[in-house]
Amino acid sequence: MLSEHLDFLIFVVVTLLTGLILWYRVLLSQSQAPPGPEGIPIFGSEFQIPGDKQWLKFHEWSRQYGDIVQITTMGQKAVILSSAQAAFDLLEAKGNIYSDRPKAIMAGELVGWDRGLGYAHYGERFREFRRMFHQAIGLRALHEINPIQEAETARFLLRLLESPENFIEHARQSAGAAILMLAYGYSAKSEDDPLVKIAEEAMLGFARASEPGAYIVDRFSWLKYIPKWFPGAGFKIEARSMREDLERLYNVPFDFVKSQMASGSFIPSFTSRYLLESKHLSDEQEQFIKAAAASLYSGGADTTPSSITAFILAMTLNPEIQARGQAEVDALLKMQRLPTHADRESFPYVNAIVKEVLRWNPAVPLGLPHQLTQDDHYRGFKLSKGTIVWANIWSILHDENMFPEPEMFRPERFLGDNANVMTDRTTDPSVLAFGFGRRICPGMHLADNSIFLIVASMLAVFNIMKAKDAAGPEVDFRGFISHPEPFRCVIRPRSDEAVALIRRSSLCFTTY
């Protein structure tokens, strides 16, 4: 009997000690974790994250808890970085452990974007993508791309002249046409070109599927196995439609290149270049080239139009900034020709406008998520393996310490005594707007050049004004790829000379 009591006592003591140890470990873990909002059991902060403009909620939390905030949703830890310093310290300096992607069930697995660069896991496939893009659209390759961008800019101006009210569609057409030529050697034929439309439809699905918290299957991965007729499985029907759009993006332009090459008549492009590297490509190699080309095409199909429409909105609201930019362009060009990439160093104020556009409305305010591949420590905090890491690009570019009155559109913040901002990577929107570390957008220089060329050219030949019969447009950006809410404005040629210049320039680019 005594032995049984002793055994029971030992069992109780061991159980209590084990519980105390586990409790202590939980408290220790919590004490070492970055601060953040208190969630509710099981769900964590799931219901605190809005369905749109998540970056604003994350920004609100950064004001309360600091530039490193940890939340938990459905048991998954996530850390939000809201300062350039934290983003560079972790995503750049420790890129070897912060460059993976978390599993994206909806966007990645069900829709299929995990085949391309954006959702590719960090490894050999990712590195090969980066190598290809560095060769094709890196800084050294821009001189080969400039004529394509200048030609499409001239066509964009002509479309604006003929139907200025459709400026949003024209911006999409211009960006899509330039990348189509670069990626596939395909010349877009019209405003409703089918290949441009294919990219638009696929990117709508990408943006929707990538929204944090938009689909419950991203929280409960086992739901991907339920049949589409099951109650609550509407996401599977959406995923199927999005996947069909993505398949068209992958296959239609790629098949165009192959058919042109087979006929012996094709325009050299990203796709043809890599198809020609080997005459005996395996199916796996061909699928890889197809995924790389689609990644290149989709990467700029929706982001550059976001910046162009933001520029048009900013000029509508700030006529004095527009006038100063026009004066700078006029002083050099005198309405004799359109701006070119070679003029960029001569236009410091136009460059400042471009940087302010990228800061005011970063095209992808949260970027894509990173994932930590091993435990890490930073500023006394413990960051656990498997944690999802978001860099809140919007918050970084609206940091009041770096950019006073961040809601105001003020290009002069990049001039004069602040000119060091132009080259400092930690404060330059031309860098910060495109992500961090080994996951930084490989097309950043291509996009920056395209935005500069369109901004400078529009300033050269158009006046952008408020519509007289409409209230002034509101500043409201929405979407995972952030666009201004639709607004009205007047886009009018500055003079008869401007009209003649637009028409003359568009005729100069009948071919590249």
PDB file of N, CA, C and O in Angstrom, residues 287-344:
ATOM      1  N   GLN A 287       9.169  23.114 -70.367  1.00  0.00           N
ATOM      2  CA  GLN A 287       8.202  23.640 -69.402  1.00  0.00           C
ATOM      3  C   GLN A 287       8.838  24.722 -68.534  1.00  0.00           C
ATOM      4  O   GLN A 287       8.169  25.678 -68.144  1.00  0.00           O
ATOM      5  N   PHE A 288      10.121  24.564 -68.254  1.00  0.00           N
ATOM      6  CA  PHE A 288      10.820  25.569 -67.443  1.00  0.00           C
ATOM      7  C   PHE A 288      10.918  26.893 -68.206  1.00  0.00           C
ATOM      8  O   PHE A 288      10.677  27.971 -67.640  1.00  0.00           O
ATOM      9  N   ILE A 289      11.272  26.829 -69.484  1.00  0.00           N
ATOM     10  CA  ILE A 289      11.347  28.048 -70.300  1.00  0.00           C
ATOM     11  C   ILE A 289       9.975  28.701 -70.393  1.00  0.00           C
ATOM     12  O   ILE A 289       9.836  29.927 -70.314  1.00  0.00           O
ATOM     13  N   LYS A 290       8.956  27.878 -70.557  1.00  0.00           N
ATOM     14  CA  LYS A 290       7.582  28.391 -70.624  1.00  0.00           C
ATOM     15  C   LYS A 290       7.223  29.133 -69.327  1.00  0.00           C
ATOM     16  O   LYS A 290       6.645  30.221 -69.362  1.00  0.00           O
ATOM     17  N   ALA A 291       7.587  28.549 -68.179  1.00  0.00           N
ATOM     18  CA  ALA A 291       7.291  29.172 -66.887  1.00  0.00           C
ATOM     19  C   ALA A 291       8.079  30.466 -66.711  1.00  0.00           C
ATOM     20  O   ALA A 291       7.562  31.458 -66.182  1.00  0.00           O
ATOM     21  N   ALA A 292       9.342  30.467 -67.169  1.00  0.00           N
ATOM     22  CA  ALA A 292      10.170  31.667 -67.041  1.00  0.00           C
ATOM     23  C   ALA A 292       9.610  32.805 -67.887  1.00  0.00           C
ATOM     24  O   ALA A 292       9.513  33.954 -67.435  1.00  0.00           O
ATOM     25  N   ALA A 293       9.209  32.505 -69.120  1.00  0.00           N
ATOM     26  CA  ALA A 293       8.666  33.538 -70.003  1.00  0.00           C
ATOM     27  C   ALA A 293       7.360  34.088 -69.449  1.00  0.00           C
ATOM     28  O   ALA A 293       7.125  35.305 -69.477  1.00  0.00           O
ATOM     29  N   ALA A 294       6.514  33.213 -68.936  1.00  0.00           N
ATOM     30  CA  ALA A 294       5.248  33.663 -68.362  1.00  0.00           C
ATOM     31  C   ALA A 294       5.485  34.517 -67.119  1.00  0.00           C
ATOM     32  O   ALA A 294       4.757  35.482 -66.865  1.00  0.00           O
ATOM     33  N   SER A 295       6.507  34.174 -66.331  1.00  0.00           N
ATOM     34  CA  SER A 295       6.848  34.971 -65.149  1.00  0.00           C
ATOM     35  C   SER A 295       7.305  36.371 -65.556  1.00  0.00           C
ATOM     36  O   SER A 295       6.946  37.372 -64.915  1.00  0.00           O
ATOM     37  N   LEU A 296       8.107  36.424 -66.625  1.00  0.00           N
ATOM     38  CA  LEU A 296       8.570  37.721 -67.122  1.00  0.00           C
ATOM     39  C   LEU A 296       7.391  38.558 -67.611  1.00  0.00           C
ATOM     40  O   LEU A 296       7.260  39.746 -67.274  1.00  0.00           O
ATOM     41  N   TYR A 297       6.524  37.920 -68.372  1.00  0.00           N
ATOM     42  CA  TYR A 297       5.372  38.627 -68.948  1.00  0.00           C
ATOM     43  C   TYR A 297       4.418  39.111 -67.866  1.00  0.00           C
ATOM     44  O   TYR A 297       4.020  40.285 -67.833  1.00  0.00           O
ATOM     45  N   SER A 298       4.074  38.225 -66.949  1.00  0.00           N
ATOM     46  CA  SER A 298       3.093  38.580 -65.924  1.00  0.00           C
ATOM     47  C   SER A 298       3.646  39.569 -64.909  1.00  0.00           C
ATOM     48  O   SER A 298       2.898  40.344 -64.304  1.00  0.00           O
ATOM     49  N   GLY A 299       4.971  39.553 -64.712  1.00  0.00           N
ATOM     50  CA  GLY A 299       5.565  40.404 -63.686  1.00  0.00           C
ATOM     51  C   GLY A 299       5.337  41.886 -63.895  1.00  0.00           C
ATOM     52  O   GLY A 299       5.216  42.650 -62.934  1.00  0.00           O
ATOM     53  N   GLY A 300       5.274  42.325 -65.159  1.00  0.00           N
ATOM     54  CA  GLY A 300       5.088  43.745 -65.416  1.00  0.00           C
ATOM     55  C   GLY A 300       3.750  44.101 -66.017  1.00  0.00           C
ATOM     56  O   GLY A 300       3.477  45.273 -66.284  1.00  0.00           O
ATOM     57  N   ALA A 301       2.904  43.100 -66.239  1.00  0.00           N
ATOM     58  CA  ALA A 301       1.643  43.340 -66.942  1.00  0.00           C
ATOM     59  C   ALA A 301       0.666  44.180 -66.129  1.00  0.00           C
ATOM     60  O   ALA A 301      -0.172  44.875 -66.706  1.00  0.00           O
ATOM     61  N   ASP A 302       0.774  44.158 -64.805  1.00  0.00           N
ATOM     62  CA  ASP A 302      -0.188  44.888 -63.981  1.00  0.00           C
ATOM     63  C   ASP A 302       0.478  45.892 -63.044  1.00  0.00           C
ATOM     64  O   ASP A 302      -0.167  46.818 -62.574  1.00  0.00           O
ATOM     65  N   THR A 303       1.761  45.705 -62.772  1.00  0.00           N
ATOM     66  CA  THR A 303       2.434  46.586 -61.816  1.00  0.00           C
ATOM     67  C   THR A 303       2.790  47.941 -62.431  1.00  0.00           C
ATOM     68  O   THR A 303       2.568  48.988 -61.812  1.00  0.00           O
ATOM     69  N   THR A 304       3.336  47.948 -63.640  1.00  0.00           N
ATOM     70  CA  THR A 304       3.663  49.223 -64.285  1.00  0.00           C
ATOM     71  C   THR A 304       2.422  50.075 -64.528  1.00  0.00           C
ATOM     72  O   THR A 304       2.437  51.289 -64.263  1.00  0.00           O
ATOM     73  N   PRO A 305       1.295  49.510 -65.022  1.00  0.00           N
ATOM     74  CA  PRO A 305       0.079  50.323 -65.144  1.00  0.00           C
ATOM     75  C   PRO A 305      -0.370  50.933 -63.818  1.00  0.00           C
ATOM     76  O   PRO A 305      -0.929  52.033 -63.801  1.00  0.00           O
ATOM     77  N   SER A 306      -0.123  50.245 -62.709  1.00  0.00           N
ATOM     78  CA  SER A 306      -0.446  50.794 -61.396  1.00  0.00           C
ATOM     79  C   SER A 306       0.287  52.111 -61.172  1.00  0.00           C
ATOM     80  O   SER A 306      -0.301  53.105 -60.709  1.00  0.00           O
ATOM     81  N   SER A 307       1.567  52.147 -61.523  1.00  0.00           N
ATOM     82  CA  SER A 307       2.358  53.370 -61.325  1.00  0.00           C
ATOM     83  C   SER A 307       1.955  54.464 -62.293  1.00  0.00           C
ATOM     84  O   SER A 307       1.936  55.654 -61.921  1.00  0.00           O
ATOM     85  N   ILE A 308       1.625  54.105 -63.522  1.00  0.00           N
ATOM     86  CA  ILE A 308       1.236  55.119 -64.504  1.00  0.00           C
ATOM     87  C   ILE A 308      -0.073  55.787 -64.107  1.00  0.00           C
ATOM     88  O   ILE A 308      -0.214  57.022 -64.172  1.00  0.00           O
ATOM     89  N   THR A 309      -1.059  55.013 -63.692  1.00  0.00           N
ATOM     90  CA  THR A 309      -2.329  55.614 -63.284  1.00  0.00           C
ATOM     91  C   THR A 309      -2.169  56.424 -61.995  1.00  0.00           C
ATOM     92  O   THR A 309      -2.844  57.446 -61.807  1.00  0.00           O
ATOM     93  N   ALA A 310      -1.263  56.007 -61.112  1.00  0.00           N
ATOM     94  CA  ALA A 310      -0.985  56.800 -59.914  1.00  0.00           C
ATOM     95  C   ALA A 310      -0.364  58.139 -60.289  1.00  0.00           C
ATOM     96  O   ALA A 310      -0.675  59.178 -59.689  1.00  0.00           O
ATOM     97  N   PHE A 311       0.521  58.119 -61.287  1.00  0.00           N
ATOM     98  CA  PHE A 311       1.109  59.379 -61.782  1.00  0.00           C
ATOM     99  C   PHE A 311       0.031  60.302 -62.334  1.00  0.00           C
ATOM    100  O   PHE A 311       0.012  61.513 -62.036  1.00  0.00           O
ATOM    101  N   ILE A 312      -0.874  59.773 -63.126  1.00  0.00           N
ATOM    102  CA  ILE A 312      -1.944  60.597 -63.706  1.00  0.00           C
ATOM    103  C   ILE A 312      -2.817  61.189 -62.599  1.00  0.00           C
ATOM    104  O   ILE A 312      -3.199  62.369 -62.646  1.00  0.00           O
ATOM    105  N   LEU A 313      -3.107  60.386 -61.569  1.00  0.00           N
ATOM    106  CA  LEU A 313      -3.869  60.899 -60.431  1.00  0.00           C
ATOM    107  C   LEU A 313      -3.110  62.023 -59.728  1.00  0.00           C
ATOM    108  O   LEU A 313      -3.682  63.072 -59.387  1.00  0.00           O
ATOM    109  N   ALA A 314      -1.808  61.821 -59.513  1.00  0.00           N
ATOM    110  CA  ALA A 314      -1.003  62.836 -58.818  1.00  0.00           C
ATOM    111  C   ALA A 314      -0.956  64.140 -59.605  1.00  0.00           C
ATOM    112  O   ALA A 314      -1.029  65.234 -59.024  1.00  0.00           O
ATOM    113  N   MET A 315      -0.838  64.068 -60.916  1.00  0.00           N
ATOM    114  CA  MET A 315      -0.794  65.283 -61.729  1.00  0.00           C
ATOM    115  C   MET A 315      -2.158  65.976 -61.754  1.00  0.00           C
ATOM    116  O   MET A 315      -2.242  67.212 -61.785  1.00  0.00           O
ATOM    117  N   THR A 316      -3.223  65.200 -61.738  1.00  0.00           N
ATOM    118  CA  THR A 316      -4.567  65.776 -61.680  1.00  0.00           C
ATOM    119  C   THR A 316      -4.733  66.630 -60.428  1.00  0.00           C
ATOM    120  O   THR A 316      -5.353  67.698 -60.457  1.00  0.00           O
ATOM    121  N   LEU A 317      -4.160  66.171 -59.337  1.00  0.00           N
ATOM    122  CA  LEU A 317      -4.318  66.843 -58.049  1.00  0.00           C
ATOM    123  C   LEU A 317      -3.251  67.904 -57.782  1.00  0.00           C
ATOM    124  O   LEU A 317      -3.414  68.729 -56.879  1.00  0.00           O
ATOM    125  N   ASN A 318      -2.164  67.892 -58.555  1.00  0.00           N
ATOM    126  CA  ASN A 318      -1.034  68.785 -58.268  1.00  0.00           C
ATOM    127  C   ASN A 318      -0.557  69.492 -59.538  1.00  0.00           C
ATOM    128  O   ASN A 318       0.527  69.188 -60.070  1.00  0.00           O
ATOM    129  N   PRO A 319      -1.320  70.436 -60.053  1.00  0.00           N
ATOM    130  CA  PRO A 319      -0.943  71.100 -61.308  1.00  0.00           C
ATOM    131  C   PRO A 319       0.389  71.839 -61.224  1.00  0.00           C
ATOM    132  O   PRO A 319       1.091  71.967 -62.233  1.00  0.00           O
ATOM    133  N   GLU A 320       0.758  72.328 -60.051  1.00  0.00           N
ATOM    134  CA  GLU A 320       2.030  73.055 -59.929  1.00  0.00           C
ATOM    135  C   GLU A 320       3.223  72.115 -60.102  1.00  0.00           C
ATOM    136  O   GLU A 320       4.267  72.508 -60.643  1.00  0.00           O
ATOM    137  N   ILE A 321       3.092  70.878 -59.658  1.00  0.00           N
ATOM    138  CA  ILE A 321       4.157  69.890 -59.851  1.00  0.00           C
ATOM    139  C   ILE A 321       4.259  69.535 -61.329  1.00  0.00           C
ATOM    140  O   ILE A 321       5.349  69.426 -61.897  1.00  0.00           O
ATOM    141  N   GLN A 322       3.105  69.365 -61.977  1.00  0.00           N
ATOM    142  CA  GLN A 322       3.083  69.081 -63.400  1.00  0.00           C
ATOM    143  C   GLN A 322       3.771  70.200 -64.182  1.00  0.00           C
ATOM    144  O   GLN A 322       4.594  69.942 -65.067  1.00  0.00           O
ATOM    145  N   ALA A 323       3.464  71.444 -63.844  1.00  0.00           N
ATOM    146  CA  ALA A 323       4.038  72.587 -64.563  1.00  0.00           C
ATOM    147  C   ALA A 323       5.559  72.627 -64.411  1.00  0.00           C
ATOM    148  O   ALA A 323       6.287  72.927 -65.382  1.00  0.00           O
ATOM    149  N   ARG A 324       6.049  72.315 -63.222  1.00  0.00           N
ATOM    150  CA  ARG A 324       7.503  72.331 -63.012  1.00  0.00           C
ATOM    151  C   ARG A 324       8.169  71.213 -63.808  1.00  0.00           C
ATOM    152  O   ARG A 324       9.242  71.410 -64.394  1.00  0.00           O
ATOM    153  N   GLY A 325       7.543  70.047 -63.864  1.00  0.00           N
ATOM    154  CA  GLY A 325       8.088  68.957 -64.662  1.00  0.00           C
ATOM    155  C   GLY A 325       8.080  69.294 -66.144  1.00  0.00           C
ATOM    156  O   GLY A 325       9.050  68.993 -66.869  1.00  0.00           O
ATOM    157  N   GLN A 326       7.007  69.927 -66.624  1.00  0.00           N
ATOM    158  CA  GLN A 326       6.928  70.314 -68.026  1.00  0.00           C
ATOM    159  C   GLN A 326       8.015  71.332 -68.378  1.00  0.00           C
ATOM    160  O   GLN A 326       8.629  71.249 -69.455  1.00  0.00           O
ATOM    161  N   ALA A 327       8.255  72.265 -67.482  1.00  0.00           N
ATOM    162  CA  ALA A 327       9.279  73.285 -67.740  1.00  0.00           C
ATOM    163  C   ALA A 327      10.659  72.648 -67.876  1.00  0.00           C
ATOM    164  O   ALA A 327      11.468  73.065 -68.723  1.00  0.00           O
ATOM    165  N   GLU A 328      10.937  71.652 -67.055  1.00  0.00           N
ATOM    166  CA  GLU A 328      12.239  70.985 -67.128  1.00  0.00           C
ATOM    167  C   GLU A 328      12.395  70.255 -68.457  1.00  0.00           C
ATOM    168  O   GLU A 328      13.464  70.325 -69.098  1.00  0.00           O
ATOM    169  N   VAL A 329      11.346  69.560 -68.897  1.00  0.00           N
ATOM    170  CA  VAL A 329      11.410  68.838 -70.176  1.00  0.00           C
ATOM    171  C   VAL A 329      11.519  69.829 -71.334  1.00  0.00           C
ATOM    172  O   VAL A 329      12.318  69.643 -72.264  1.00  0.00           O
ATOM    173  N   ASP A 330      10.724  70.892 -71.302  1.00  0.00           N
ATOM    174  CA  ASP A 330      10.729  71.873 -72.389  1.00  0.00           C
ATOM    175  C   ASP A 330      12.091  72.535 -72.558  1.00  0.00           C
ATOM    176  O   ASP A 330      12.512  72.833 -73.690  1.00  0.00           O
ATOM    177  N   ALA A 331      12.781  72.789 -71.460  1.00  0.00           N
ATOM    178  CA  ALA A 331      14.071  73.482 -71.518  1.00  0.00           C
ATOM    179  C   ALA A 331      15.081  72.705 -72.357  1.00  0.00           C
ATOM    180  O   ALA A 331      15.942  73.311 -73.016  1.00  0.00           O
ATOM    181  N   LEU A 332      14.970  71.387 -72.377  1.00  0.00           N
ATOM    182  CA  LEU A 332      15.913  70.578 -73.150  1.00  0.00           C
ATOM    183  C   LEU A 332      15.373  70.235 -74.538  1.00  0.00           C
ATOM    184  O   LEU A 332      16.091  70.339 -75.539  1.00  0.00           O
ATOM    185  N   LEU A 333      14.119  69.841 -74.617  1.00  0.00           N
ATOM    186  CA  LEU A 333      13.591  69.276 -75.860  1.00  0.00           C
ATOM    187  C   LEU A 333      12.885  70.293 -76.754  1.00  0.00           C
ATOM    188  O   LEU A 333      12.813  70.091 -77.974  1.00  0.00           O
ATOM    189  N   LYS A 334      12.311  71.355 -76.167  1.00  0.00           N
ATOM    190  CA  LYS A 334      11.658  72.422 -76.916  1.00  0.00           C
ATOM    191  C   LYS A 334      10.648  71.887 -77.943  1.00  0.00           C
ATOM    192  O   LYS A 334      10.535  72.403 -79.061  1.00  0.00           O
ATOM    193  N   MET A 335       9.944  70.827 -77.571  1.00  0.00           N
ATOM    194  CA  MET A 335       8.895  70.234 -78.400  1.00  0.00           C
ATOM    195  C   MET A 335       9.426  69.744 -79.757  1.00  0.00           C
ATOM    196  O   MET A 335       8.685  69.600 -80.720  1.00  0.00           O
ATOM    197  N   GLN A 336      10.722  69.461 -79.836  1.00  0.00           N
ATOM    198  CA  GLN A 336      11.307  68.989 -81.089  1.00  0.00           C
ATOM    199  C   GLN A 336      11.291  67.467 -81.200  1.00  0.00           C
ATOM    200  O   GLN A 336      11.280  66.915 -82.294  1.00  0.00           O
ATOM    201  N   ARG A 337      11.298  66.803 -80.077  1.00  0.00           N
ATOM    202  CA  ARG A 337      11.285  65.339 -80.047  1.00  0.00           C
ATOM    203  C   ARG A 337      10.776  64.875 -78.697  1.00  0.00           C
ATOM    204  O   ARG A 337      10.641  65.673 -77.767  1.00  0.00           O
ATOM    205  N   LEU A 338      10.493  63.576 -78.593  1.00  0.00           N
ATOM    206  CA  LEU A 338      10.080  63.001 -77.318  1.00  0.00           C
ATOM    207  C   LEU A 338      11.300  62.674 -76.464  1.00  0.00           C
ATOM    208  O   LEU A 338      12.407  62.472 -76.986  1.00  0.00           O
ATOM    209  N   PRO A 339      11.119  62.584 -75.155  1.00  0.00           N
ATOM    210  CA  PRO A 339      12.236  62.176 -74.294  1.00  0.00           C
ATOM    211  C   PRO A 339      12.682  60.748 -74.612  1.00  0.00           C
ATOM    212  O   PRO A 339      11.900  59.911 -75.078  1.00  0.00           O
ATOM    213  N   THR A 340      13.948  60.471 -74.351  1.00  0.00           N
ATOM    214  CA  THR A 340      14.504  59.124 -74.467  1.00  0.00           C
ATOM    215  C   THR A 340      15.200  58.763 -73.161  1.00  0.00           C
ATOM    216  O   THR A 340      15.373  59.612 -72.280  1.00  0.00           O
ATOM    217  N   HIS A 341      15.613  57.513 -73.067  1.00  0.00           N
ATOM    218  CA  HIS A 341      16.336  57.094 -71.858  1.00  0.00           C
ATOM    219  C   HIS A 341      17.627  57.898 -71.680  1.00  0.00           C
ATOM    220  O   HIS A 341      18.075  58.127 -70.549  1.00  0.00           O
ATOM    221  N   ALA A 342      18.226  58.322 -72.792  1.00  0.00           N
ATOM    222  CA  ALA A 342      19.481  59.065 -72.709  1.00  0.00           C
ATOM    223  C   ALA A 342      19.323  60.421 -72.038  1.00  0.00           C
ATOM    224  O   ALA A 342      20.301  61.012 -71.583  1.00  0.00           O
ATOM    225  N   ASP A 343      18.084  60.914 -71.958  1.00  0.00           N
ATOM    226  CA  ASP A 343      17.840  62.226 -71.351  1.00  0.00           C
ATOM    227  C   ASP A 343      17.712  62.164 -69.834  1.00  0.00           C
ATOM    228  O   ASP A 343      17.612  63.215 -69.184  1.00  0.00           O
ATOM    229  N   ARG A 344      17.710  60.998 -69.268  1.00  0.00           N
ATOM    230  CA  ARG A 344      17.300  60.860 -67.872  1.00  0.00           C
ATOM    231  C   ARG A 344      18.150  61.691 -66.914  1.00  0.00           C
ATOM    232  O   ARG A 344      17.610  62.328 -65.996  1.00  0.00           O
TER     233      ARG A 344
END
